[in-house]
Amino acid sequence: MRARGAFWLQRSRAHAGTLIATGLVVVVVAALASVMTGLAFRSPTAAVHATLAAEPAAVTSLALESSALPDLAAQDTEVRRTLGARFAGLPVAVAATFSAPSVPVHGGRSALLLVSGDDLRQRVSLTQGRWPSAGAAGGVQEAAVDAAFARSHSVGVGDRLVLDGPAAPVTVVVTGVWRPADPSAPAWFGLTSGDGRIALPAAAATAASDGVVGRWVVTPDAPRTVAADLPRLHNALAGAAAELSGDSAAGSSPFSTSGDAVATVAAMQRSVVALHAVIPVPLAVLAACSAIALVLLAQLLAGARRVETRLLRSRGVTIPALAGATAIESGLVALVATAIGTIAAQLVLLVTTGPPSVALDLLLPPVLTIAVAIAAATLTVVFSARAASESPGAVEAGRGRTAVSAGLTVLAVIAAAVTLWRFVAFGPTVGGGADTIDPTGVVAPAAVLCAIALIGLLLFGPASAAVERIAGAGRGVAGVLPARQVGRGVALFAGPVALIVLAVGSLTFAAGYAGTFGGFLRDSALLVNGAPVRVDLGIGGSPHGPSDVSGADRLGRLPGVTAASPAVVDDGTVADTDVAVVAANASTLPALLPVGGYLLDTEALSRGITPPKPVEGASLAAGDLRATVAVRAAGGSVTVVGATAWLATATGEVVPVGAVPAADGSVAFAVPAGASRLVAVDVTAESVAGADDVTVTLTGLTAATARWVQAPSAFGAGSPFQPDGAATGASGGSGALTARAASLTGDSGMRFVPPGDAALPLAVTTALAQDDSLQLGQRIEVRSPLGDVQGTVATIVPALPGTTAERAVLADLPALTAVLLRTSASVPRASSVWLATDDPAAVAAATRADAGSEATVTTASGAFVARFLGGAVASTWLGAAGCALLAVAAVAAAITAALRRRRGEVVVLRAVGLSGRQQAWARRLEVIGVACAAGVFGLLGGIVVVLLVGNTLARLSVVTAPATLSVQGRVDPLGMAVGAVALAAALAVAVWGYGVAVRRQAADTAYREETR
């Protein structure tokens, strides 16, 4: 027994080179399979952690709000109990705050009142004074103001504030100044309104407001949430408000929600599904290539042992004994190699994605790798041993012309067609978008590639025969010899042909998927964000003074910014359809959105929503804007109590500048920096006791206002002042703007605007047009907090910038403002700024420093999607690299086998006059021709796969893009070039070495066939 063991060991040592080559292949296969499997299992959880940690609270949190009950502590306990039961087993945090939004503060200010409980105290840091106590000293409650309120209104410790309560004023004394300990914490999500925040006892908050509301912010815990939690987390978040609304002890009114946590968790779920739909493609192709490569190496070893095997069979060694010895030999080699590859892969994964979460992730790749390696070696030895004592077959004798049977190829094509049909008809996921992948559809790209490789093998024999006939028509052996040798050695080149086809095909697929995915992610991220950099200011409503601007002009002057536009994004309705309402400067859209025309033609969109005759207003000269207002009445007394000039800035925003007329009726408006045009003027008249036949005249404005008219519906259709046209003034060529009212009681306003109808062209999305049967030129009414306006459908596009909503409306911000100045008392205040730049990271950093902590700065980086799908893109490249390495190994194995099998051929050809150099180049041309033909076939096959499935996979991968967007196929030219050059270089080295070995054999004149 010991002697027999020593024999088998010596037998393995004799072929140590081949066994080491097999081990190296197994190392590569095990490492790549472990990495790709690890990415599939671990990268989703790593992406979940990164998303929850990096995204702002508005994206990752759900705020639940209801009216407060008399017992705030009991209400908080009940809400937490309900949420605790609903989120049982899920890692979430709940932060509670009781507040009263936008309470007027005497002096024209407003503030958000926060109940100064223990929870709030733990979230703030005092900079001055102390925290307010619950009692009232001398009828005066205590309060603490935040640093922003204290700074903007010069309030300090000891000062008193008067809150204009609904029943009576509430006086509070300031005992401290505070700031949030962590302004970005989810607990502060949504707690911004008015001019700042004031913390005070519950009794004072109740007395000073129309009602206190309770707000509970639910946030998944980033370090502890894993991808497996997402389905349960989504269901728990989605139904939380409904469950709380049915609990009378949790709130006195139905719970409302804010925050995008539900949508974010759903997007993370879809991203995980997309990842699992892509990674199986390179894994399946790598598995096929691995099996082929291991079989080729096993055939190389079996061929080298052919004489030895015949001798052993003649001595009585059975085939099961040979198979057992081979299984042990290959198992030991595979075990060591797999351990090395797996350990290396786990170290890489540990650094990049974290430790394994399930045993399947750690054990599946090495177990399958060892099993395939043992099976390939054992089965090859069994077939080789059976054929050792038989006569040479057609292929071995050089008469075979096929490398694969037609039946097997037909079966592969049918299987690929079925999987492709499933993929095209239903997508790679069950139901075309559920949370589970379809195992049949998801392998369609790999199945198609393998079918194409088999078709290539089927055509290899006839094609080589045709080349041989063409070459045989010429003279000499330089052309015909390589062609005939390839034609007679189909079996020798079958494996390399299949692997080169798969390698080039997988490389083409990887470049196509990466290019399409990257291009679509970039363009769709730009479209959804509105610009490379977006600043959400956390403000809304209407402007109240010249300082209520977005800062777009200032931000537009930051280094690296090439264009800037204020923008407004809000919710609204068209008929009964909920829509997103977006307004931005149309002229800046091409610069803000450099996306492909396939996605959105921004030039055409800009032209479409720009009014043909925009209302420009009157240009302003340097210095104050002055005018004179006069009023008279036939009966009663009337006083002009105020005037407002609406001024437009260079960025298209409009702000009001108020002034009180002097005793002589003169009015001086202080023109703020940046204001360039006067677009409207308001005058407010008041009659306490009532007056009849009231006439208000405004003179002294610039000559450009001479023909301005009154906007009758700006202050409602019931305004007592009716339009009186325009009249020419007498002095200095100035115009006199006049408005009349038959009677006036109390106060009423009038507004003068440039003449002409302010057109409002609108862009609507395809989904909205289909839902409401909208057509070009149709007039529609858009209702929103921005104001109710009527416009004309000017263009219909798949999606609109600045929103993910599939149903949306876009208007030019200056045009929208011009319409609202004619139909509403005020105009919307820009809530965000969109910035164009070639360096988003640097501009975003500068913007954060400039805009302050209340602003949210986002870039169109596509980081959300990239966190999840980066592993998918990496896997396609890793799969292509692995297939290329295996293809090179297969070529090397084929070359080694050819050097052994065709050793006697060298002697014969040398005898008939072919030099070593001629023989070397003939052999090289064989490999070069086969490799080039296989490479071209693989390239065509890869292109077919990309055209069939590339766009669908890319569309599935970018979950943040509106579903109505189309995808344009692209190729990553750098990755494709690097991969192709690397593969060609490796094959060139192998081919050159082949020629050198042949020349060395030709120079060996001592070799004899009978003594080998």
Short mmCIF file of N, CA and C in Angstrom, two decimals, residues 56 168 200 310 318 673 787 981 1010:
data_model
loop_
_atom_site.label_atom_id
_atom_site.label_comp_id
_atom_site.label_asym_id
_atom_site.label_seq_id
_atom_site.Cartn_x
_atom_site.Cartn_y
_atom_site.Cartn_z
N PRO A 56 -29.58 63.24 3.82
CA PRO A 56 -30.18 64.08 4.87
C PRO A 56 -31.43 63.45 5.44
N ALA A 168 -54.99 86.53 23.52
CA ALA A 168 -54.34 87.66 24.17
C ALA A 168 -52.84 87.51 23.99
N LEU A 200 -40.14 77.16 24.95
CA LEU A 200 -40.87 77.67 26.11
C LEU A 200 -41.78 76.58 26.65
N ARG A 310 -2.06 3.70 -20.78
CA ARG A 310 -2.16 2.42 -21.48
C ARG A 310 -1.35 1.33 -20.76
N THR A 318 -7.69 -0.60 -12.88
CA THR A 318 -9.04 -0.37 -13.40
C THR A 318 -9.32 1.11 -13.58
N ALA A 673 -29.42 96.36 -3.86
CA ALA A 673 -28.40 95.93 -4.82
C ALA A 673 -28.89 94.70 -5.58
N GLY A 787 -49.74 79.65 -6.43
CA GLY A 787 -50.80 80.47 -7.00
C GLY A 787 -51.51 79.69 -8.10
N VAL A 981 -6.79 45.41 -25.35
CA VAL A 981 -5.33 45.48 -25.47
C VAL A 981 -4.67 44.48 -24.53
N GLU A 1010 11.33 7.49 -32.26
CA GLU A 1010 11.27 6.19 -31.60
C GLU A 1010 11.91 6.20 -30.21
#
